[in-house]
Short mmCIF file of C-alpha atoms in Angstrom, two decimals:
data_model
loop_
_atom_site.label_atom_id
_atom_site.label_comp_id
_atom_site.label_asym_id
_atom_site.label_seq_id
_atom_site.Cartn_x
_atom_site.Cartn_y
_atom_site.Cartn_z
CA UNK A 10 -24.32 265.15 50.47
CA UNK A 11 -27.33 266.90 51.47
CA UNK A 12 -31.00 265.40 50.65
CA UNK A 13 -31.69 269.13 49.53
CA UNK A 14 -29.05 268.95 46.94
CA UNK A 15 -30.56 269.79 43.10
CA UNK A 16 -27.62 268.40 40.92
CA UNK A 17 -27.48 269.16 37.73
CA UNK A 18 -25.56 268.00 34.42
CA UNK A 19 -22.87 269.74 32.63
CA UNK A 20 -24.09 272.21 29.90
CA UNK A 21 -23.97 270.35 26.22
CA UNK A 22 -23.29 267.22 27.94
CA UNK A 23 -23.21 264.26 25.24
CA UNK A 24 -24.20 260.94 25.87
CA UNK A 25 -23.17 257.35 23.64
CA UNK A 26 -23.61 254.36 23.34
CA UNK A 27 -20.53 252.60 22.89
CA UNK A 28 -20.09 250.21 19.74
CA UNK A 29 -19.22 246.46 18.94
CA UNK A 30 -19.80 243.63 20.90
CA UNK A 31 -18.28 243.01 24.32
CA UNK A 32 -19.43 246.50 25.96
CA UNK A 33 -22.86 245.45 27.44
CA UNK A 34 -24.72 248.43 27.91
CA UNK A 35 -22.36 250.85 28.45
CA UNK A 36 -22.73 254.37 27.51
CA UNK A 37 -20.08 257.26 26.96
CA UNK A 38 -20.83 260.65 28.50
CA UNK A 39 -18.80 264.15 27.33
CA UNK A 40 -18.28 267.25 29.06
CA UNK A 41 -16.96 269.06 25.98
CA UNK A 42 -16.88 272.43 27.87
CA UNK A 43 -15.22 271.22 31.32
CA UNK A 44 -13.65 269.05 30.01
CA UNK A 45 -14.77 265.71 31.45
CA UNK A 46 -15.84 262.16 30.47
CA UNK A 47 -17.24 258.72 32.63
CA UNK A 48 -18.31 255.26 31.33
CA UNK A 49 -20.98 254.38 32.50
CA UNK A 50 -23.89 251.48 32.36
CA UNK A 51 -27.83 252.52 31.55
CA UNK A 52 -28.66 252.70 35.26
CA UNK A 53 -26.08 255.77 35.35
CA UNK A 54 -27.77 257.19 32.17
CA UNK A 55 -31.25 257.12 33.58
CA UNK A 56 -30.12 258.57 36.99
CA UNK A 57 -28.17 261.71 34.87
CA UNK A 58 -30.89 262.02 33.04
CA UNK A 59 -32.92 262.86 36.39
CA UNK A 60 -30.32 265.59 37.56
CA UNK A 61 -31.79 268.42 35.85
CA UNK A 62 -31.14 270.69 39.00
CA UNK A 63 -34.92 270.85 39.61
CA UNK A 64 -35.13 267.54 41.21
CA UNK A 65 -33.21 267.42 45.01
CA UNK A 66 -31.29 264.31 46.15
CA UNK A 67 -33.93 262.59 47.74
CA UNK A 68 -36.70 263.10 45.09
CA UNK A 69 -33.86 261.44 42.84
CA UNK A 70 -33.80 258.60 45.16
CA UNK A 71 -37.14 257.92 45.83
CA UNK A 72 -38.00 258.30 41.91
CA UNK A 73 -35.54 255.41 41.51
CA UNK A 74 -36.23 253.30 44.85
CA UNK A 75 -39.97 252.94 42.70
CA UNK A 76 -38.48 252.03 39.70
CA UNK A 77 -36.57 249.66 40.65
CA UNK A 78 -38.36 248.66 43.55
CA UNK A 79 -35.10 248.32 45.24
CA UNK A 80 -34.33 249.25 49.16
CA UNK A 81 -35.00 253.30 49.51
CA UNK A 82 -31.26 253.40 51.76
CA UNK A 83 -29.40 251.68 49.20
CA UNK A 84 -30.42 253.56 46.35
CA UNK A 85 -29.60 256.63 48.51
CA UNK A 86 -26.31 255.69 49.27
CA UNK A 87 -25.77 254.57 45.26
CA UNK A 88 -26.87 257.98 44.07
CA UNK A 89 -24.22 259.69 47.02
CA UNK A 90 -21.99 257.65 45.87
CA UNK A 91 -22.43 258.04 42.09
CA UNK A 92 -22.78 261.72 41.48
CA UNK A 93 -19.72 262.72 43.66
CA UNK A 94 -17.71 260.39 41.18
CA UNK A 95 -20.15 262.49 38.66
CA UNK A 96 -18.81 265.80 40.31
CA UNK A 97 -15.22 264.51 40.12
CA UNK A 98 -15.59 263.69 36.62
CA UNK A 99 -16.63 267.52 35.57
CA UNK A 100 -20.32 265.21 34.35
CA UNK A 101 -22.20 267.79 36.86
CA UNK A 102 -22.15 271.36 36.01
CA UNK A 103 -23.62 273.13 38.29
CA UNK A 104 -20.93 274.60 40.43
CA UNK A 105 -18.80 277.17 39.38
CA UNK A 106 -15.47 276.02 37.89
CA UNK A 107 -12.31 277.87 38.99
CA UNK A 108 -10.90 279.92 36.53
CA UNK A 109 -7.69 279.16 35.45
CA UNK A 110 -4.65 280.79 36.51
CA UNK A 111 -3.01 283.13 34.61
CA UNK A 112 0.49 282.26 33.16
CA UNK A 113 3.23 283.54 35.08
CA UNK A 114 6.43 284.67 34.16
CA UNK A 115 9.03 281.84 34.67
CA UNK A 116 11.83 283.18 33.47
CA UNK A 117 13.78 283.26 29.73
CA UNK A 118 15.58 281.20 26.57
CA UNK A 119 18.51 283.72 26.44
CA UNK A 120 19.94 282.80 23.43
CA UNK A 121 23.57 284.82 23.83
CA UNK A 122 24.90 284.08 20.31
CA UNK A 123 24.09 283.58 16.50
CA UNK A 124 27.62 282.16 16.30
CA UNK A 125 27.26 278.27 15.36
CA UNK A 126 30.19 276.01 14.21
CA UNK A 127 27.64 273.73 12.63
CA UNK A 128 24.76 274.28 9.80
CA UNK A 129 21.95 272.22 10.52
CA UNK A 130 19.11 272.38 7.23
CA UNK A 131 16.28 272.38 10.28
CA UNK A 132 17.92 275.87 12.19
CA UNK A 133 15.40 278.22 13.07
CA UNK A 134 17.68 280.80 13.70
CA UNK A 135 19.75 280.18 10.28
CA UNK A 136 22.32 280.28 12.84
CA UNK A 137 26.14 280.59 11.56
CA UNK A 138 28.24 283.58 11.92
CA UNK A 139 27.71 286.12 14.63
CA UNK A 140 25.19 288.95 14.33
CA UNK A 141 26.99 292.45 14.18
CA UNK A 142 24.19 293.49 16.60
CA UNK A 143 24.38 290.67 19.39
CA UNK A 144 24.12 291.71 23.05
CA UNK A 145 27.77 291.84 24.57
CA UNK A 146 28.11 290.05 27.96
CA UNK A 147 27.65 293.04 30.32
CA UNK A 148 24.21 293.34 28.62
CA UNK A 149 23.69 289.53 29.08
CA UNK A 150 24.33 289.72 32.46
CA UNK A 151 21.78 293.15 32.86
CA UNK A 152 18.82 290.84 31.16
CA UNK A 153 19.96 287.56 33.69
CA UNK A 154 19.40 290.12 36.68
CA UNK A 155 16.67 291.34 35.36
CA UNK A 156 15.11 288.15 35.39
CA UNK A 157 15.04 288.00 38.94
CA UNK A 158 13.81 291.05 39.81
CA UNK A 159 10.74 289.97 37.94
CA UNK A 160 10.67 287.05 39.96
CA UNK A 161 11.23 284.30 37.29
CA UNK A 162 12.94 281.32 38.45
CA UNK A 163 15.40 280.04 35.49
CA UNK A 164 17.16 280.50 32.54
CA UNK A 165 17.62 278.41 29.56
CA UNK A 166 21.18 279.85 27.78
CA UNK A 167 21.43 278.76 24.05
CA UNK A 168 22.42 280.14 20.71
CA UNK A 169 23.31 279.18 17.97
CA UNK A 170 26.20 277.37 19.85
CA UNK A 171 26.57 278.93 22.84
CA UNK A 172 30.20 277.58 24.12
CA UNK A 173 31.54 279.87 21.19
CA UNK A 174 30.57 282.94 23.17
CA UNK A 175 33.32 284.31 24.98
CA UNK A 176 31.67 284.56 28.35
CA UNK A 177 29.65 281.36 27.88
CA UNK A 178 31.10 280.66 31.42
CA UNK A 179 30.70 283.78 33.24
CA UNK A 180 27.34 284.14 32.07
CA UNK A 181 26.32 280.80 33.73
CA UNK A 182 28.14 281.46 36.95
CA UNK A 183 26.53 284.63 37.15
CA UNK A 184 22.95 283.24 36.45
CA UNK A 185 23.56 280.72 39.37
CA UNK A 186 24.94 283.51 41.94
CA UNK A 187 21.76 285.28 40.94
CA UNK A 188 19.94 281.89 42.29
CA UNK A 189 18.31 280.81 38.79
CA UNK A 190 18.11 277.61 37.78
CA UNK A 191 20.43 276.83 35.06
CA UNK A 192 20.23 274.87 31.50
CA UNK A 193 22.39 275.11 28.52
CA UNK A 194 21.87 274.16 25.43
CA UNK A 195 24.37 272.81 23.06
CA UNK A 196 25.35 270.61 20.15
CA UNK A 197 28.43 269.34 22.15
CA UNK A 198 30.66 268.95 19.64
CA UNK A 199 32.86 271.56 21.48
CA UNK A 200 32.55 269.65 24.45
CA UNK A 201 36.33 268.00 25.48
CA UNK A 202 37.73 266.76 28.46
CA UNK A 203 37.96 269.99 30.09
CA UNK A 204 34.86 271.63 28.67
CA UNK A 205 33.32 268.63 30.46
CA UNK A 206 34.74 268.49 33.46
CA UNK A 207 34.10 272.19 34.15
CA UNK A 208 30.21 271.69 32.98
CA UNK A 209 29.93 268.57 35.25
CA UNK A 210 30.98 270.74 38.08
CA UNK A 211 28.43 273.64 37.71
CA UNK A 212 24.43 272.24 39.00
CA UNK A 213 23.04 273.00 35.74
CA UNK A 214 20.84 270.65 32.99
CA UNK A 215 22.55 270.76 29.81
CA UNK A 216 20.51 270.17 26.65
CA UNK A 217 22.24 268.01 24.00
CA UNK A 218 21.11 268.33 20.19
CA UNK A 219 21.12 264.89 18.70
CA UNK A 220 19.01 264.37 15.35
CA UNK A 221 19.96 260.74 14.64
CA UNK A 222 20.70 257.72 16.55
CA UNK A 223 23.57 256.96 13.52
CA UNK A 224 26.34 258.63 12.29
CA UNK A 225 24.26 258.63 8.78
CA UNK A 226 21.34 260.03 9.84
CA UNK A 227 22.70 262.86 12.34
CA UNK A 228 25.28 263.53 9.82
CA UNK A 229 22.89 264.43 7.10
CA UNK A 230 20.99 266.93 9.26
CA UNK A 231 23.44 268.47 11.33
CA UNK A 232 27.01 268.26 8.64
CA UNK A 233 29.71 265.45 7.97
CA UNK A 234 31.44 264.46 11.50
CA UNK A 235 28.87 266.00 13.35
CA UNK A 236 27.60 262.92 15.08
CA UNK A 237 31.00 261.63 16.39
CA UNK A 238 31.66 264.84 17.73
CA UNK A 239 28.60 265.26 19.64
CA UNK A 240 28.48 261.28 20.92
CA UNK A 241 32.11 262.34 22.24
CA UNK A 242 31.15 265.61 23.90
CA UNK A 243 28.11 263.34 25.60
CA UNK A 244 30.61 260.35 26.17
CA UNK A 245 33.11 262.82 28.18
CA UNK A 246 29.96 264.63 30.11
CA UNK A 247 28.84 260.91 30.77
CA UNK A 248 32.52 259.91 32.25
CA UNK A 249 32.56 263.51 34.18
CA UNK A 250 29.43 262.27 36.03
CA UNK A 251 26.93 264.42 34.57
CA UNK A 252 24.60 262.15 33.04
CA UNK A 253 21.54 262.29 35.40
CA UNK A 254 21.70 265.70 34.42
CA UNK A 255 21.84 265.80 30.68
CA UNK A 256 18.88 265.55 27.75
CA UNK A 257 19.09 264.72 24.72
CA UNK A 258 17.19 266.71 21.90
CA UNK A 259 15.93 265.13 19.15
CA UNK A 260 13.71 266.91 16.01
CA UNK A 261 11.24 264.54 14.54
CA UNK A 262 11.92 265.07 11.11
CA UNK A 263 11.33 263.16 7.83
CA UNK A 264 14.90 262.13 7.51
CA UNK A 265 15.14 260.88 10.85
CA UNK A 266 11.22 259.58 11.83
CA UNK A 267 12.94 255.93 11.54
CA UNK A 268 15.11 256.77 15.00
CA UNK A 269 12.49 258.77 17.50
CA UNK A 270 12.90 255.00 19.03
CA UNK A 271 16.45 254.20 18.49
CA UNK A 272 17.51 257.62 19.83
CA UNK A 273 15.63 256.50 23.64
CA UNK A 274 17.82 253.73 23.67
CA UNK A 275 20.69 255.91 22.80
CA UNK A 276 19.96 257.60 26.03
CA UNK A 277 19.17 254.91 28.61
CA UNK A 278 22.64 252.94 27.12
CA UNK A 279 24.02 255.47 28.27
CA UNK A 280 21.97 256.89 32.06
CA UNK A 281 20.63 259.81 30.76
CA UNK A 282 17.05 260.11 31.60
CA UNK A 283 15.44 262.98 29.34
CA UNK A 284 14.68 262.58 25.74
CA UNK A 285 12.69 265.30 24.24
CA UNK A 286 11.44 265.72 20.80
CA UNK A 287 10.82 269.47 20.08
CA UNK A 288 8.66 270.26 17.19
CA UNK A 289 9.98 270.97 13.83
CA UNK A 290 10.02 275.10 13.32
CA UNK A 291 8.68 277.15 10.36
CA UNK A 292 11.75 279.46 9.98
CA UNK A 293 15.19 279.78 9.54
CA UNK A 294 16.81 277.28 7.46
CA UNK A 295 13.90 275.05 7.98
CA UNK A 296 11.17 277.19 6.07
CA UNK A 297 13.43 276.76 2.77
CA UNK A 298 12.88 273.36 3.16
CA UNK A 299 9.50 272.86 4.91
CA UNK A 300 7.92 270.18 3.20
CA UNK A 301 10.84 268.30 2.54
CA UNK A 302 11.84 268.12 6.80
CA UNK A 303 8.25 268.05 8.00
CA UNK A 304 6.20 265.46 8.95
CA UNK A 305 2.61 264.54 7.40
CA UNK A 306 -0.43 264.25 9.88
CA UNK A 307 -0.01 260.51 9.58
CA UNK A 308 3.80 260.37 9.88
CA UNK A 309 3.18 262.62 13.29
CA UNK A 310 0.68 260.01 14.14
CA UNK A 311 2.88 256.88 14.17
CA UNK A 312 5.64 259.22 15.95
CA UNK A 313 3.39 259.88 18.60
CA UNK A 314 2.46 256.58 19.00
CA UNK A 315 6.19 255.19 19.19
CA UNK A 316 7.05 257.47 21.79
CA UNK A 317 3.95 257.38 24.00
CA UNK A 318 4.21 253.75 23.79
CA UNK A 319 8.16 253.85 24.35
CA UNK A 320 6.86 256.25 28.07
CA UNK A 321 4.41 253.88 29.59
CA UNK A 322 7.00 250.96 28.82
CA UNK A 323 10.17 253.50 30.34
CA UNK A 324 7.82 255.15 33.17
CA UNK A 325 9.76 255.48 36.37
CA UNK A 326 12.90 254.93 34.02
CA UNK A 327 13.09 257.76 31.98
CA UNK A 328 11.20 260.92 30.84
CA UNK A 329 9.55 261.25 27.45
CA UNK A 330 8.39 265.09 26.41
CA UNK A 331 6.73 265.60 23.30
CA UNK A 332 3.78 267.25 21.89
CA UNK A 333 1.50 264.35 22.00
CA UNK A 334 1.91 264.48 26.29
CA UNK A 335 0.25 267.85 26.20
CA UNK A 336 -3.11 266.53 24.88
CA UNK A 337 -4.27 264.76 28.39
CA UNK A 338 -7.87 263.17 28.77
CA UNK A 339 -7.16 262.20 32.24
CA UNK A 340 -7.19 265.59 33.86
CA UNK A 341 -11.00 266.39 34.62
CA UNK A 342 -11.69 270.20 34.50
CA UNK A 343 -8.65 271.33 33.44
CA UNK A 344 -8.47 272.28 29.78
CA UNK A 345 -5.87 272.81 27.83
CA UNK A 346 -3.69 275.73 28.46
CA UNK A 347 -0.96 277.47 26.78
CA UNK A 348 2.08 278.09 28.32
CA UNK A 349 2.29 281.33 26.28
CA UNK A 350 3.95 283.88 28.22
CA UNK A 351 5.89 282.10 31.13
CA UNK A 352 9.12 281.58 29.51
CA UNK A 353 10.29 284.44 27.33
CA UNK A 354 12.60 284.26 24.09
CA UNK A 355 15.39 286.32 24.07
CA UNK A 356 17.45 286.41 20.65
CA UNK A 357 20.56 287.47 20.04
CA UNK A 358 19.95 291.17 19.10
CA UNK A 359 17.97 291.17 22.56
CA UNK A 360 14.18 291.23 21.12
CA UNK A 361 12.05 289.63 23.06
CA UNK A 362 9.03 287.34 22.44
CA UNK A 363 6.35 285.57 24.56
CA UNK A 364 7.86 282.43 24.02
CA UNK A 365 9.85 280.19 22.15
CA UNK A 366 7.59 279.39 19.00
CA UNK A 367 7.80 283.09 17.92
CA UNK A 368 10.98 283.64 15.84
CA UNK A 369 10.13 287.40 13.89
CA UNK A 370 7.91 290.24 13.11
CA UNK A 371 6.49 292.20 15.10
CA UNK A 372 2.79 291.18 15.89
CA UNK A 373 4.22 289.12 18.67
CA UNK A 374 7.84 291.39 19.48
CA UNK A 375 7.46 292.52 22.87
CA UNK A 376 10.14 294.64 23.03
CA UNK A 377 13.80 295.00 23.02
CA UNK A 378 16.05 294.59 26.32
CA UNK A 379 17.92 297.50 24.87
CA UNK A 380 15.18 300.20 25.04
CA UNK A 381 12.38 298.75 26.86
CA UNK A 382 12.87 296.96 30.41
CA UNK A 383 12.34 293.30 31.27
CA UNK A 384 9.52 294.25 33.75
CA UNK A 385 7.63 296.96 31.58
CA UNK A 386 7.29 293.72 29.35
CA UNK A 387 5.93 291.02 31.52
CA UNK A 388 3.67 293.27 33.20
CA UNK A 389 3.03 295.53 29.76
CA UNK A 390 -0.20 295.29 28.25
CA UNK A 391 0.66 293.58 24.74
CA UNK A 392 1.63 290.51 27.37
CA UNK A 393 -1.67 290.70 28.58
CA UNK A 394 -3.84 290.91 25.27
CA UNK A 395 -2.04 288.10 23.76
CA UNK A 396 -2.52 285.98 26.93
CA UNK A 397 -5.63 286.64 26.71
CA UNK A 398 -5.73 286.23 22.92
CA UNK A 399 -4.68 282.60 23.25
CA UNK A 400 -6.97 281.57 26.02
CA UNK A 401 -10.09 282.82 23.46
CA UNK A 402 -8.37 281.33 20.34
CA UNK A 403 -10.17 277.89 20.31
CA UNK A 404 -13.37 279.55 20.49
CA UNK A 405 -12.26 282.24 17.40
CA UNK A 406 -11.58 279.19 15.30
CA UNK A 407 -14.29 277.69 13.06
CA UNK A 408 -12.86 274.07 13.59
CA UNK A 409 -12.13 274.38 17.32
CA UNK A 410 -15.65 276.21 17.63
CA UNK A 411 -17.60 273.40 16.90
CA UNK A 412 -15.40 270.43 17.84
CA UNK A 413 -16.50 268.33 20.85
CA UNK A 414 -12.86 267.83 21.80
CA UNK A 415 -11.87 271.52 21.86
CA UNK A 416 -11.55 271.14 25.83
CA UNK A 417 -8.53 268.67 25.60
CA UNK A 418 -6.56 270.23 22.52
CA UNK A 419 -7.15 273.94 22.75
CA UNK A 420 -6.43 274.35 19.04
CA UNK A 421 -2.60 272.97 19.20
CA UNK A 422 -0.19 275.87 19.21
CA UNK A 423 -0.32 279.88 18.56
CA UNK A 424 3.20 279.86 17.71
CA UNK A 425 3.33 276.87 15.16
CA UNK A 426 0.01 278.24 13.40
CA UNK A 427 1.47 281.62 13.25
CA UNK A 428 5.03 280.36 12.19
CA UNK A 429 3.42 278.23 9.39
CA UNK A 430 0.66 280.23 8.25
CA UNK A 431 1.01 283.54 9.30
CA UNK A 432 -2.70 283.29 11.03
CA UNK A 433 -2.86 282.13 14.73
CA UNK A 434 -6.10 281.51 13.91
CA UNK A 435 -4.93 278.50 11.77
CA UNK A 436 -4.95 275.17 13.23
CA UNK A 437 -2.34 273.34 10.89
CA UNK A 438 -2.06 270.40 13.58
CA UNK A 439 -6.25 269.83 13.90
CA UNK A 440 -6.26 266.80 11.70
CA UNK A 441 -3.36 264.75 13.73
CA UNK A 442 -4.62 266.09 17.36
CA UNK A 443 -8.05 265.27 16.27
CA UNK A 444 -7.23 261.55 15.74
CA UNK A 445 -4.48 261.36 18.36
CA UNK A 446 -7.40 262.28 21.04
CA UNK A 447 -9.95 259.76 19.49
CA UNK A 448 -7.42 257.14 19.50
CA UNK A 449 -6.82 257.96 23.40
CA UNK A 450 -10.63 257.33 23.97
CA UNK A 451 -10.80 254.22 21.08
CA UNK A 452 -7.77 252.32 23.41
CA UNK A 453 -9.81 252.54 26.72
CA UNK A 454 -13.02 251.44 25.00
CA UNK A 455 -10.96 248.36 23.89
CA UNK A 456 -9.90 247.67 27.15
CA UNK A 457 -13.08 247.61 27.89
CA UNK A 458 -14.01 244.62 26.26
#
């Protein structure tokens, strides 16, 4: 580090003293902007509070070697040493952060029917019987190939139930000739012997829908015998040797809150090393009963806490994906981004969306694979403007504007604000991510007693 070298702090940069007894003099320091953070004692205060990127290196130094009256060499070599952890932390501001990428196209949720043996009260797509209007298989296959051409990388067949398509198998095979990587999601229930077997043979991830850890619980969600046949369908993909390669889904819901834990050790009894706990959706079957399935801020809370507990006690073991894992404080100078536009939603009738928390209308309807191609969309300019859109959203919201944690949340999701309210520039979630990111911070200070 040069002795010319004028660092300077991070623009808005906040600095704390942190409460209760057991501390000393420690202080907490916020980057909102970058985002970063440091703990740090009052020496480290007053020496920030120098670095005003008038002041070089050694003037810093020799400012503090009279202070102190300490050894002008070591207090050079503290202040080296200090501000590049500063500079690591995001605490200095004055180089020029790299901008973050833009999201790439990935590839697509094809979901290839409406058709669904089972009625689950949480559906988003209401799904049941087959839509007069569904793509046939030929046109399937057109949007799978299409896919590579615009160089995404996988695709994530679903439905409704997807084994009741047809051509649920050719589809699949033709999607892994075409060198995509391969998921399926199902409910299982169809899943016998043979369906197994031929599943276990194909390298694919299959995605299992499981909304209770009991036969009660599942069974009021998802329909009477619905839990028995799904825990068979998993039992015979389990005995076909699939297991490393299965998830389980489960939806946080009121009915089943209880289980988010229960439902983990459903898993690891049985080797499968995925659960993930995608967020309740605002349409479908699941808007006529929205506030009787969804969670309240502080039932979200005690979810999050169950399962982000249940993934430092599992890590190595298994794989925990929820919301609350997006929110990371760790990651200095990386702010939250939305994943908006790398994975695609494809419904049934072939309209296509940005991604999977857009169900209808036509603010967010990029297209159709019928009359408009794959690659006019991901390189179209309604793509771009609602990228674009969601990277400036946190600083369009009042709340988000003028909340010193806007860095790490980024306002929650587009697609949930939109789905609930109708405005993307809602933030429904702000209350629970609020506390869920002070409670992040509150468990290190404790530690640090």
């Amino acid at each position: 580090m040069e002795a010319t070298y004028c660092p300077k702090v991070a623009s808005e940069i906040e600095i704390e003293p942190l409460p209760g007894e057991g501390c000393g003099e420690m202080y907490f320091v916020l980057a909102p902007l970058a985002p970063g953070w440091v703990i740090i004692n009052r020496d480290g205060v007053e020496l920030l509070r120098l670095c005003n990127g008038e002041r070089t290196l050694a003037e810093i130094a020799g400012h503090l070697s009279r202070q102190t009256g300490a050894d002008p060499g070591e207090v050079r070599d503290f202040a080296v040493s200090f501000l590049d952890r500063m500079r690591r932390s995001c605490i200095l501001g004055e180089e020029e952060r790299p901008q973050r990428p833009e999201n790439r196209f990935q590839g697509v949720a094809l979901e290839i029917t409406r058709k669904c043996n089972l009625r689950c009260c949480h559906c988003y797509l209401a799904a049941g019987h087959a839509a007069a209007d569904e793509l046939t298989g030929e046109e399937i296959r057109s949007v799978v190939d299409q896919v590579v051409a615009c160089g995404g990388l996988s695709v994530a067949v679903g439905g409704g139930e997807p084994l009741l398509h047809p051509e649920w198998l050719a589809i699949i095979e033709h999607a892994l000739a075409a060198g995509l990587l391969v998921s399926v999601g199902t409910n299982a229930t169809l899943v016998d012997a043979r369906t197994a077997a031929i599943l276990a043979g194909l390298p694919i991830k299959i995605q299992i829908s499981l909304d209770g850890a009991s036969e009660a619980v599942h069974d009021s969600i998802r329909g009477r015998g619905s839990y028995r046949a799904t825990v068979r369908g998993i039992d015979a993909l389990v005995d076909s040797g699939k297991a490393e390669d299965l998830v389980i889904a489960f939806t946080p819901m009121r009915q089943n809150r209880h289980e988010v834990s229960a439902i983990i050790d459903f898993a690891r009894d049985r080797g499968i090393p995925v659960v993930q706990y995608p967020p309740l959706t605002r349409s479908g079957r699941a808007d006529e009963r929205w506030q009787e399935l969804c969670l309240d801020a502080e039932q979200t809370g005690i979810f999050w806490q169950t399962v982000s507990s249940r993934a430092e006690e599992l890590q190595g073991e298994m794989d925990l994906l929820a919301d609350c894992f997006s929110i990371n404080i760790h990651r200095a100078g990386v702010p939250y981004q939305c994943s908006i536009g790398t994975q695609f939603r494809i419904d049934p009738a072939g309209d296509v969306y940005p991604c999977q928390c857009f169900h209808g209308g036509r603010d967010f309807l990029l297209g159709n694979v019928r009359t408009h191609s794959l690659s006019g969309m991901v390189s179209g300019g309604k793509l771009r403007r609602i990228r674009e859109l969601s990277r400036r959203r946190p600083r369009m919201i009042t709340r988000c504007r003028k909340c010193r944690w806007q860095g790490y949340c980024g306002g929650g999701c587009m697609g949930g604000a939109y789905e609930i309210s109708g405005d993307i520039l809602a933030s429904p979630a702000c209350e629970v991510r609020r506390q869920w990111i002070e409670s992040r911070f509150a468990s290190i200070m404790e530690q640090m007693k």
